[in-house]
Coordinates of C-alpha atoms in Angstrom, one line a residue:
M8 CA -48.7 -18.9 -25.4
R9 CA -47.1 -16.7 -28.0
P10 CA -44.6 -18.0 -30.5
I11 CA -40.9 -17.2 -29.9
G12 CA -39.9 -14.1 -31.8
D13 CA -43.3 -12.5 -31.3
R14 CA -42.9 -8.7 -31.3
A15 CA -44.2 -8.6 -27.7
D16 CA -41.4 -11.0 -26.6
L17 CA -38.8 -8.7 -28.3
T18 CA -40.2 -5.7 -26.6
W19 CA -40.2 -7.4 -23.3
S20 CA -36.6 -8.6 -23.8
A21 CA -35.6 -5.1 -24.9
F22 CA -37.3 -3.7 -21.7
I23 CA -35.4 -6.2 -19.5
A24 CA -32.1 -5.5 -21.2
A25 CA -32.7 -1.7 -20.9
C26 CA -33.4 -2.2 -17.2
L27 CA -30.3 -4.2 -16.6
L28 CA -28.2 -1.7 -18.5
T29 CA -29.7 1.2 -16.5
M30 CA -29.0 -0.6 -13.2
L31 CA -25.4 -1.4 -14.3
S32 CA -24.7 2.2 -15.4
V33 CA -26.2 3.6 -12.2
S34 CA -24.1 1.3 -10.1
L35 CA -20.9 2.0 -12.1
G36 CA -21.7 5.7 -12.0
A37 CA -22.0 5.4 -8.2
C38 CA -18.7 3.7 -8.0
S39 CA -16.9 6.2 -10.3
S40 CA -18.4 9.2 -8.6
K41 CA -17.3 7.7 -5.2
E42 CA -13.8 7.3 -6.5
A43 CA -13.8 10.7 -8.0
S44 CA -15.0 12.3 -4.8
E45 CA -12.3 10.6 -2.6
P46 CA -9.7 13.2 -1.8
R47 CA -6.3 12.6 -3.2
S48 CA -3.1 13.3 -1.3
P49 CA -1.4 16.6 -2.3
Y50 CA 1.6 14.4 -3.2
Y51 CA -0.4 12.3 -5.7
S52 CA 0.9 13.7 -8.9
D53 CA 4.5 13.8 -7.5
I54 CA 4.3 10.1 -6.6
V55 CA 2.8 9.1 -9.9
T56 CA 5.5 11.0 -11.8
A57 CA 8.2 9.3 -9.7
S58 CA 6.8 5.9 -10.6
R59 CA 7.7 6.7 -14.2
T60 CA 11.4 6.8 -13.3
A61 CA 11.3 4.0 -10.8
D62 CA 14.4 2.0 -10.4
S63 CA 12.7 -1.4 -9.9
D64 CA 9.4 -3.1 -10.8
F65 CA 8.6 -3.2 -7.0
E66 CA 9.1 0.6 -6.7
R67 CA 7.1 1.2 -9.9
E68 CA 4.2 -0.9 -8.6
V69 CA 4.2 0.8 -5.2
L70 CA 4.3 4.4 -6.6
S71 CA 2.0 3.9 -9.6
D72 CA -1.3 4.5 -7.7
G73 CA -0.1 7.8 -6.3
E74 CA 0.1 6.7 -2.6
V75 CA 2.4 4.8 -0.3
T76 CA 0.8 2.6 2.4
R77 CA 2.4 1.5 5.6
S78 CA 2.6 -2.0 4.4
E79 CA 4.3 -0.9 1.2
Y80 CA 6.8 1.1 3.2
E81 CA 7.5 -1.9 5.5
E82 CA 8.0 -4.1 2.5
S83 CA 10.5 -1.6 1.0
V84 CA 12.5 -1.6 4.3
A85 CA 12.5 -5.4 4.3
R86 CA 13.8 -5.5 0.7
Y87 CA 16.5 -2.9 1.6
V88 CA 17.7 -4.9 4.6
K89 CA 17.6 -8.2 2.6
C90 CA 19.7 -6.6 -0.3
A91 CA 22.4 -5.4 2.2
N92 CA 22.4 -8.7 4.0
G93 CA 22.9 -10.5 0.7
Q94 CA 26.1 -8.4 0.2
G95 CA 27.4 -9.1 3.7
V96 CA 26.3 -5.8 5.3
T97 CA 24.1 -5.7 8.4
I98 CA 21.5 -3.0 8.5
N99 CA 19.3 -2.7 11.6
P100 CA 16.2 -0.6 11.1
V101 CA 15.3 1.4 14.2
K102 CA 11.8 2.7 14.5
Q103 CA 11.7 6.5 15.0
G104 CA 8.0 7.5 15.2
D105 CA 6.4 6.4 11.9
L106 CA 9.7 6.0 10.1
Y107 CA 13.0 4.1 10.5
T108 CA 16.5 5.2 10.9
Y109 CA 19.2 2.7 10.1
E110 CA 22.2 1.4 12.0
L111 CA 24.9 0.1 9.6
G112 CA 27.2 -2.8 10.5
A113 CA 30.9 -2.3 10.4
G114 CA 32.9 -2.5 7.2
A115 CA 34.5 -0.3 4.7
S116 CA 31.8 -0.9 2.1
A117 CA 28.8 -0.7 4.4
E118 CA 27.8 2.8 3.4
K119 CA 28.3 2.1 -0.3
V120 CA 26.2 -1.1 -0.1
A121 CA 23.5 0.7 1.9
D122 CA 23.3 3.5 -0.7
E123 CA 23.2 1.0 -3.6
C124 CA 20.5 -1.2 -1.9
S125 CA 18.3 1.8 -1.2
V126 CA 17.9 2.3 -5.0
G127 CA 14.7 0.6 -6.0
T128 CA 13.7 -0.2 -2.4
T129 CA 13.5 2.6 0.1
Q130 CA 15.0 5.6 -1.7
K131 CA 11.8 7.0 -3.3
I132 CA 9.3 5.1 -1.3
E133 CA 10.6 6.2 2.1
A134 CA 10.8 9.8 1.0
F135 CA 7.2 9.8 -0.1
Y136 CA 5.9 7.8 2.9
G137 CA 7.8 10.2 5.2
A138 CA 6.2 13.2 3.5
L139 CA 2.7 11.6 3.7
V140 CA 3.0 10.9 7.5
Q141 CA 5.0 13.9 8.6
N142 CA 3.4 16.6 6.4
P143 CA 0.1 15.2 5.0
T144 CA -1.1 18.7 3.8
K145 CA 2.2 19.4 2.0
G146 CA 2.7 22.5 4.1
D147 CA 5.9 24.5 4.6
M148 CA 8.1 22.0 6.6
M149 CA 10.2 24.7 8.3
Q150 CA 7.0 26.5 9.4
L151 CA 5.5 23.2 10.7
I152 CA 8.7 22.4 12.7
A153 CA 8.8 25.9 14.2
A154 CA 5.1 25.6 15.1
C155 CA 5.8 22.2 16.7
L156 CA 8.7 23.5 18.7
S157 CA 6.6 26.4 20.0
S158 CA 3.5 24.3 20.8
S159 CA 5.6 21.6 22.5
G160 CA 6.8 24.3 24.9
L161 CA 10.4 24.0 23.8
A162 CA 10.6 27.2 21.8
P163 CA 9.1 30.5 23.0
K164 CA 5.6 31.4 21.9
G165 CA 5.5 33.0 18.5
Y166 CA 8.6 31.1 17.3
D167 CA 8.2 31.0 13.6
K168 CA 9.8 29.9 10.3
A169 CA 12.0 33.0 10.0
A170 CA 13.4 32.5 13.5
F171 CA 13.8 28.8 13.1
T172 CA 15.6 29.3 9.7
A173 CA 18.0 31.9 11.2
D174 CA 18.7 29.7 14.2
S175 CA 19.3 26.6 12.1
E176 CA 21.7 28.5 9.9
S177 CA 23.6 29.9 12.9
G178 CA 23.4 26.6 14.9
S179 CA 22.3 28.6 17.9
F180 CA 18.8 28.1 19.3
P181 CA 17.0 29.9 22.1
F182 CA 16.3 26.4 23.7
D183 CA 18.2 23.2 24.3
A184 CA 18.6 21.5 20.9
E185 CA 19.4 18.3 22.8
D186 CA 15.9 18.1 24.2
P187 CA 14.0 15.1 22.8
R188 CA 11.2 17.4 21.6
F189 CA 13.6 19.0 19.1
G190 CA 14.1 15.6 17.4
E191 CA 10.4 14.7 17.7
C192 CA 9.4 17.9 15.9
H193 CA 11.9 17.2 13.1
L194 CA 10.7 13.6 12.7
D195 CA 7.0 14.4 13.1
P196 CA 6.1 18.1 13.2
A197 CA 2.4 17.2 13.5
S198 CA 3.1 15.4 16.8
H199 CA 2.5 18.5 19.0

């Protein structure tokens, strides 16, 4: 048995410490390289930038990681409705595809309360969540809608952004704008 402090013990301890440090750095390196290789949304920097001007702690927390999840979106809607209800205004969220539209209760101040309550709850979060689900590649929205209208069979083949833009400006379309596919393509252009 060697006495404690023997040079061989120190060398053995140094060897064990070096092995542990190597294993730790390899596993941390694997984690960080995995994180670095995960693709970020094309909206990432926009979302992080928006978190810096957030109107509530909740909104800041949701946006600070550069993404908006379904559960975060749902929470923002719940907070929005609760805020309005607390001020005597009924807001009924109606699911439309992946997003909500809102039915406001009667009252002279309903719209004002709805606007005020959206600040810090749904205003920024819903905009980014909508963009993430409707246009995940951050493509040209007008082109995506035109392509959706064409691929759904509502618009003629070859219907493009230029035609859709001109038709939108004139309010005259070469198809029935009351057809449900028109609304579906506006809400979710990736649906067809």
